[in-house]
mmCIF file of C-alpha atoms in Angstrom:
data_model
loop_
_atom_site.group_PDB
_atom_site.id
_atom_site.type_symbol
_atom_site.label_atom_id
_atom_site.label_comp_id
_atom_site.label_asym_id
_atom_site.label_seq_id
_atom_site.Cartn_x
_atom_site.Cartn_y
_atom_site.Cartn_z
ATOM 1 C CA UNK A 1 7.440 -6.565 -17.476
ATOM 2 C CA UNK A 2 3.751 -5.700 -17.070
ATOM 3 C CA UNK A 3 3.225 -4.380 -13.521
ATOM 4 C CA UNK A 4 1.079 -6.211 -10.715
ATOM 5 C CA UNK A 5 -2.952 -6.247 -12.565
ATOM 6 C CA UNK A 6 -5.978 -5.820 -10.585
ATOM 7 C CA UNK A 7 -9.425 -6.331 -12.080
ATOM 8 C CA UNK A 8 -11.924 -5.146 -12.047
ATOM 9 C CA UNK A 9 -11.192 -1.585 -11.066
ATOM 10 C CA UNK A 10 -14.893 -0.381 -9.993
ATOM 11 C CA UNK A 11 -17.084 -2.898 -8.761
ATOM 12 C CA UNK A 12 -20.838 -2.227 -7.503
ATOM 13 C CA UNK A 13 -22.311 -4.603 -5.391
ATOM 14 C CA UNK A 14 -25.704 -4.217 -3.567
ATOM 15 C CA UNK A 15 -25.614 -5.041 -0.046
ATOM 16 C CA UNK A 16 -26.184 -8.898 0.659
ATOM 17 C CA UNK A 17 -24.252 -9.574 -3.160
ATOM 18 C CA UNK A 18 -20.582 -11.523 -3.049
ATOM 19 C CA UNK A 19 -17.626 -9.455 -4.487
ATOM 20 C CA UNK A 20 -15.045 -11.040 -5.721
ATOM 21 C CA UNK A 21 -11.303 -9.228 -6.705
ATOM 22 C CA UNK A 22 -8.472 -10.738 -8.587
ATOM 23 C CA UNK A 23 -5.089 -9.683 -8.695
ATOM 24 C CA UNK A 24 -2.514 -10.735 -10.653
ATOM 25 C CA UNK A 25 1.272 -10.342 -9.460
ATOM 26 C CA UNK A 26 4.181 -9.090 -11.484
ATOM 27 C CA UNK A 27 5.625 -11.948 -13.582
ATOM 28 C CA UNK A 28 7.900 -13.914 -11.038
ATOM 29 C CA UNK A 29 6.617 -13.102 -7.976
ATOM 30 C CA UNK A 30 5.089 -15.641 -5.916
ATOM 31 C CA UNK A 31 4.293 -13.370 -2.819
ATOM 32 C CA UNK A 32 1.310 -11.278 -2.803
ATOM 33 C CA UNK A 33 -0.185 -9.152 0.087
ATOM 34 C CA UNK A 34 -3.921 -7.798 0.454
ATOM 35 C CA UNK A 35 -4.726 -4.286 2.128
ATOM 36 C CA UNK A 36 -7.882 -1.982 2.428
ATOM 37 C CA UNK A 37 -7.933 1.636 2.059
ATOM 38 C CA UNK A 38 -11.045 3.004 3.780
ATOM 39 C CA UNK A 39 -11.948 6.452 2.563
ATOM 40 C CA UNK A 40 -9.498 9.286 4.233
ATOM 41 C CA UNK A 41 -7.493 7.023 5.480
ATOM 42 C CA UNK A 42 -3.907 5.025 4.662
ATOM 43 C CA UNK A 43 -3.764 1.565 3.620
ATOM 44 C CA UNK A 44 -4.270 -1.648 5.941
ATOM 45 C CA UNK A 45 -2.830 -4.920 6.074
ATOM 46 C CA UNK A 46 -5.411 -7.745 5.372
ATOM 47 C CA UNK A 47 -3.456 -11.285 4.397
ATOM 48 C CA UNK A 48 -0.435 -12.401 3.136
ATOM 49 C CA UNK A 49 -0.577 -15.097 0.443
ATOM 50 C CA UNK A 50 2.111 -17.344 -1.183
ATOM 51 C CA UNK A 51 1.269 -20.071 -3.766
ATOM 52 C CA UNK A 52 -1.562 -22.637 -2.409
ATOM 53 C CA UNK A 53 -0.953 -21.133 1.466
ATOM 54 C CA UNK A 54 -2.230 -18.229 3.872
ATOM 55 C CA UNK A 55 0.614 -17.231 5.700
ATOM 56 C CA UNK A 56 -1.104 -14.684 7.482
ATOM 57 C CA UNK A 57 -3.943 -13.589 7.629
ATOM 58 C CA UNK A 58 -4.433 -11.343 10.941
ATOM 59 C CA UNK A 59 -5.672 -8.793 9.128
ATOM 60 C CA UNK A 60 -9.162 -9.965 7.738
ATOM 61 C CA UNK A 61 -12.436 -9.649 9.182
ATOM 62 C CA UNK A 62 -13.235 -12.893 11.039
ATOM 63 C CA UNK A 63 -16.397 -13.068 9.289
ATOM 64 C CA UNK A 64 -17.525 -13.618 5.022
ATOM 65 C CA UNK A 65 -13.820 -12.741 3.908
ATOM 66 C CA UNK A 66 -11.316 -15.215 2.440
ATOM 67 C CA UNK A 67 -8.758 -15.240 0.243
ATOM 68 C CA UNK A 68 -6.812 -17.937 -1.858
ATOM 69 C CA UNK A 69 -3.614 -17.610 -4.111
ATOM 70 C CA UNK A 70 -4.230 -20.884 -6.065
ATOM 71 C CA UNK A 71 -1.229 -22.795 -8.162
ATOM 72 C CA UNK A 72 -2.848 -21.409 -11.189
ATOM 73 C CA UNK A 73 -4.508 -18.209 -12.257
ATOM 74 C CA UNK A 74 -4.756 -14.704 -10.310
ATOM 75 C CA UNK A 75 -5.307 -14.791 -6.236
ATOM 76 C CA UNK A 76 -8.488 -14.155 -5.215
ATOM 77 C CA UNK A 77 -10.098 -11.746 -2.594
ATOM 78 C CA UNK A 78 -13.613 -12.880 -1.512
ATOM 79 C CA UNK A 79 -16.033 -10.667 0.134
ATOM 80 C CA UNK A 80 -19.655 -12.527 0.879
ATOM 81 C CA UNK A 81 -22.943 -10.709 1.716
ATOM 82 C CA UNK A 82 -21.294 -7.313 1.358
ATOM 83 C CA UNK A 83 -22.417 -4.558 3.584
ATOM 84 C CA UNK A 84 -22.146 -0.863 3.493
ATOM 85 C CA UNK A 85 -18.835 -0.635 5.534
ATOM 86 C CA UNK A 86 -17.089 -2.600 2.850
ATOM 87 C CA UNK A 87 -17.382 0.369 0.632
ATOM 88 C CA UNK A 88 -13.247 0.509 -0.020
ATOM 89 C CA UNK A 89 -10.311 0.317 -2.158
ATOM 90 C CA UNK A 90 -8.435 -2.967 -2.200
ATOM 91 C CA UNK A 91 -5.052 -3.100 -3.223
ATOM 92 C CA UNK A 92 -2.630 -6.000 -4.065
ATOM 93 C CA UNK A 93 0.974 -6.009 -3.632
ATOM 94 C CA UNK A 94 3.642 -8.757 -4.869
ATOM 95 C CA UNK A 95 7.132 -8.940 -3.957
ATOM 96 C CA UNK A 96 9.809 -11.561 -5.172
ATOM 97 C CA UNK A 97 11.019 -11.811 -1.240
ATOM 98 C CA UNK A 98 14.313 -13.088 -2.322
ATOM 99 C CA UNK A 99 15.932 -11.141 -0.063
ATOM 100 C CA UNK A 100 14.606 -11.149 3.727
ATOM 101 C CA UNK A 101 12.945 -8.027 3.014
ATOM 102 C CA UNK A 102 11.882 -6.615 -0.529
ATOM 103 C CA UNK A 103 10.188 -3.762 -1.754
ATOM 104 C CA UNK A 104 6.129 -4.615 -2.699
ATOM 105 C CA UNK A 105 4.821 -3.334 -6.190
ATOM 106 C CA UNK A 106 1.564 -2.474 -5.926
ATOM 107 C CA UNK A 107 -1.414 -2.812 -7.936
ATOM 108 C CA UNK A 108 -4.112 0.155 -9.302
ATOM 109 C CA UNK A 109 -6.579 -1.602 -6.685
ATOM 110 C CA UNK A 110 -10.290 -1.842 -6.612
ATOM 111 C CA UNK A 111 -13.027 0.663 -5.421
ATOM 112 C CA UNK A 112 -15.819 -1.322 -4.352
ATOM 113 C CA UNK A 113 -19.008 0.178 -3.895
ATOM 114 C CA UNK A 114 -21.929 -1.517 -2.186
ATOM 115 C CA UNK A 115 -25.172 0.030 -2.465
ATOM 116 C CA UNK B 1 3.531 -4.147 16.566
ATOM 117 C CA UNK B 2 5.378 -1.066 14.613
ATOM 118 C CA UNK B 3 3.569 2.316 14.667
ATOM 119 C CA UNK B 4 4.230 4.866 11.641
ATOM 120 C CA UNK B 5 3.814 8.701 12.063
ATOM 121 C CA UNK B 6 4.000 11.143 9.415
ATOM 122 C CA UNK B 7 4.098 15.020 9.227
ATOM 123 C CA UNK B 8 2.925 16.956 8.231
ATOM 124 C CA UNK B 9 -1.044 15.923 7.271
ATOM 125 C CA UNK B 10 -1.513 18.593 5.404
ATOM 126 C CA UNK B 11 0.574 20.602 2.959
ATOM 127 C CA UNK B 12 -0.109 23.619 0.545
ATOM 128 C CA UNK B 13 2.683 24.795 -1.927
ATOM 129 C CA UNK B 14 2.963 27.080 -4.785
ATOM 130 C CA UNK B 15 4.754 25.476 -7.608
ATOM 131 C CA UNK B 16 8.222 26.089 -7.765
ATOM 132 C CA UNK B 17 8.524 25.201 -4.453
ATOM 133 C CA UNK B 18 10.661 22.980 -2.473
ATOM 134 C CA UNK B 19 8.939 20.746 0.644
ATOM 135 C CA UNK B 20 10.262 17.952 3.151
ATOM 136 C CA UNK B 21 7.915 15.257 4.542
ATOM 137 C CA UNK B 22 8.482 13.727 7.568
ATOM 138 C CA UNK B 23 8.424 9.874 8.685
ATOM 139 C CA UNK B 24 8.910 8.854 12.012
ATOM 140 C CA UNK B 25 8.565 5.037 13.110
ATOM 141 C CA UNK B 26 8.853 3.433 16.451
ATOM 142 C CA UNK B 27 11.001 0.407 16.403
ATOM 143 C CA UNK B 28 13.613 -0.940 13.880
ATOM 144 C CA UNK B 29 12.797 -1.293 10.024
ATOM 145 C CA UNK B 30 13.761 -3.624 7.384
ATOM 146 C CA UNK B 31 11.155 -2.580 4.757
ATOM 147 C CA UNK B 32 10.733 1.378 4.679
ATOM 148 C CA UNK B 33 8.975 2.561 1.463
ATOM 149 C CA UNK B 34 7.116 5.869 0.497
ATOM 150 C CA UNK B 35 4.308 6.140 -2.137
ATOM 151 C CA UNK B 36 2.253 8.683 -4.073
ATOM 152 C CA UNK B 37 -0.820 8.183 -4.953
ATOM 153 C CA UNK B 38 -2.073 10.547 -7.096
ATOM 154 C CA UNK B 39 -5.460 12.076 -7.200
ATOM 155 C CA UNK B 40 -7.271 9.044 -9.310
ATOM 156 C CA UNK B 41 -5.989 6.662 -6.752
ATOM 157 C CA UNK B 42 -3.149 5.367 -8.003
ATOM 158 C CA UNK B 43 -0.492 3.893 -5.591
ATOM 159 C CA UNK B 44 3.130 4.824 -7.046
ATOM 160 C CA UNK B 45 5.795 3.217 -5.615
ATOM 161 C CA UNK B 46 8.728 6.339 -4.666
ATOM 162 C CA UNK B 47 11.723 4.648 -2.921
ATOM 163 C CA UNK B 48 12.518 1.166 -0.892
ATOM 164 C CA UNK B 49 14.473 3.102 1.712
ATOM 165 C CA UNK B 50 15.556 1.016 4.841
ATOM 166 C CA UNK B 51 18.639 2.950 5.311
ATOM 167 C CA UNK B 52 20.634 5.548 3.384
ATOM 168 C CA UNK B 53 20.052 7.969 0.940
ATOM 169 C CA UNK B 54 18.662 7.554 -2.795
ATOM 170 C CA UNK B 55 17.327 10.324 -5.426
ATOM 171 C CA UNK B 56 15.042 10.105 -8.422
ATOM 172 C CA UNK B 57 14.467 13.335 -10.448
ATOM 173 C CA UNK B 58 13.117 15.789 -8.250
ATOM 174 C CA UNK B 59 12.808 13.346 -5.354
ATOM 175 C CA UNK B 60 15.254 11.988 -2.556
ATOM 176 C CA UNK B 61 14.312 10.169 0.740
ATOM 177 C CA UNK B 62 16.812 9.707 3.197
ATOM 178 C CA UNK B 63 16.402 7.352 6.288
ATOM 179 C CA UNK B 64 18.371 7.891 9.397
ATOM 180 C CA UNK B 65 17.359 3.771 11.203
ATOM 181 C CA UNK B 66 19.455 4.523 14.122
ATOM 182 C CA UNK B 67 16.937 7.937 14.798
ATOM 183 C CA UNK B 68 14.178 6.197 13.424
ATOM 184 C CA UNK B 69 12.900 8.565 10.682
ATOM 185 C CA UNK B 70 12.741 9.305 6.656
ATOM 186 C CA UNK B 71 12.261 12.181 5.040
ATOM 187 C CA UNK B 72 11.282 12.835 1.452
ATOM 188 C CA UNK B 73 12.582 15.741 -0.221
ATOM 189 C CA UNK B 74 10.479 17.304 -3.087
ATOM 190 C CA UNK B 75 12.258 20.018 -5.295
ATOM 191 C CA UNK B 76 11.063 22.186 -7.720
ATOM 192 C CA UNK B 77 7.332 20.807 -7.137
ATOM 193 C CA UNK B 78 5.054 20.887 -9.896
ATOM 194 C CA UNK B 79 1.143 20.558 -10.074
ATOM 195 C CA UNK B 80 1.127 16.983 -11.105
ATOM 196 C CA UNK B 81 2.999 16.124 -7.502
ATOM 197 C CA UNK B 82 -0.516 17.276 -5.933
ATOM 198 C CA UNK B 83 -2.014 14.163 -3.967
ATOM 199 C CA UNK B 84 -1.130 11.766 -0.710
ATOM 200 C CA UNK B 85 2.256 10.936 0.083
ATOM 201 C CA UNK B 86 2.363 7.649 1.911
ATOM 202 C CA UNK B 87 4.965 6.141 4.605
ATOM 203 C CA UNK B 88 5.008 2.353 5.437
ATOM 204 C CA UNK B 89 7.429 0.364 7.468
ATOM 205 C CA UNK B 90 7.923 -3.322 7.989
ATOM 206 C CA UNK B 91 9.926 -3.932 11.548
ATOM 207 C CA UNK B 92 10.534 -7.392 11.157
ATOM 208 C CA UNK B 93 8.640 -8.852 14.414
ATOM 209 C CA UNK B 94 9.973 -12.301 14.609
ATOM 210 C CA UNK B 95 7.866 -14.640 12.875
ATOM 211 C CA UNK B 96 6.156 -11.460 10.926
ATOM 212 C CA UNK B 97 4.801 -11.341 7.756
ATOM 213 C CA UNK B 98 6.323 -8.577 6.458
ATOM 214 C CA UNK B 99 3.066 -6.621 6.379
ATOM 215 C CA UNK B 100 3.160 -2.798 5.885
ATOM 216 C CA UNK B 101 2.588 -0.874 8.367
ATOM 217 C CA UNK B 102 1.145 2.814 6.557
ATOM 218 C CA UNK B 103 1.323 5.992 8.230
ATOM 219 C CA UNK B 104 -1.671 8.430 7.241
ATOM 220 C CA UNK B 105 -0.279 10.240 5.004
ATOM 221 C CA UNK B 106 1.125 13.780 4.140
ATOM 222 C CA UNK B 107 -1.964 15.567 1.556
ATOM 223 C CA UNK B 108 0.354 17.447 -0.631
ATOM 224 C CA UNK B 109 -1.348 20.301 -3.027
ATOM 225 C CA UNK B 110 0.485 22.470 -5.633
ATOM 226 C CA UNK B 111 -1.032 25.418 -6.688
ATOM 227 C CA UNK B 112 -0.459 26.988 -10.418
#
């Protein structure tokens, strides 16, 4: 069972450029959870994503973020007009939630660079 | 919301040695896991430790929820444990999202 994919693993984007990360969750999971590491620091919540819905998203930036976890295909993290203090790793996490609470698998993220 | 505090941030062992990490958290958990991520990154997944005890190899955790705090046990620690040992809770705020809270770390290093 292939693990939760993220791709691509670097990205370089020059400030004012649109980055845009996939993630793919483990095979059977239908949850999957968005968080930013800055550098030095620990990992922050950003949006929680089931099939087709946001349930919650009270961790992204009000402004040029989104992200969508269509029917189909990978779920999508969506950064427009990049700026400097995007610099970050992203990382993806899926869980099964069949119980109340279940352990999240995470992915090897994405280091974004803007220039 | 839950806050997660770990100790300690910093952490310098010869190898060989044995170390205990330190997690406390400020309300009740239903999601407690601990991570390593490794020097390229990486975000291992450890343990899925609400409550109890569990081992794996060298490792154990142990989470005491009515104290509210986990502590990871490292025996025998090797070179290749070097890197940032991660707490993050979930407390299960009514109508949460079971979003993980992460503490900011414990920077382990094992020297040859």
């Amino acid at each position: 069972n292939a693990g939760v994919m993220q791709n691509p693993r670097h990205l370089v984007r020059r400030r004012g450029q649109e980055a845009r990360l996939r993630c793919s969750p483990m095979k059977g999971h239908s949850h999957v959870y968005w968080y930013r590491q800055l550098p030095e620091e620990g990992l922050k919540f950003m949006v929680y994503l089931q099939k087709e819905n946001i349930i919650d998203e009270s961790g992204m930036p009000k402004e040029r973020f989104s992200a969508e976890f269509p029917k189909e295909g990978p779920s999508i993290l969506r950064i427009q007009q990049v700026v400097r203090g995007d610099s970050a790793a992203y990382f993806c996490a899926s869980s099964p939630r069949i119980r109340y609470s279940d352990t999240q698998y995470f992915g090897p993220g994405t280091r974004l660079t803007v220039l | 919301g839950i806050q997660v505090e770990q100790s300690p941030p910093d952490l310098i062992l010869q190898e060989g040695a044995n170390s205990t990490l330190r997690c406390n958290f400020s309300d009740s958990v239903n999601n407690l896991q601990w991570f390593h991520q490794n020097p390229w990154g990486q975000l291992i997944n450890l343990f899925y430790i609400p409550s109890g005890t569990k081992q794996n190899g060298r490792l154990s955790a142990t989470t005491v929820a009515t104290e509210r705090y986990s502590l990871l046990y490292i025996s025998s620690s090797q070179t290749t444990d070097s890197g940032v040992y991660f707490c993050a809770a979930w407390g299960g705020e009514q109508g949460g999202s079971e979003k993980l809270v992460f503490g900011k770390g414990t920077k382990l290093t094992v020297n040859p």
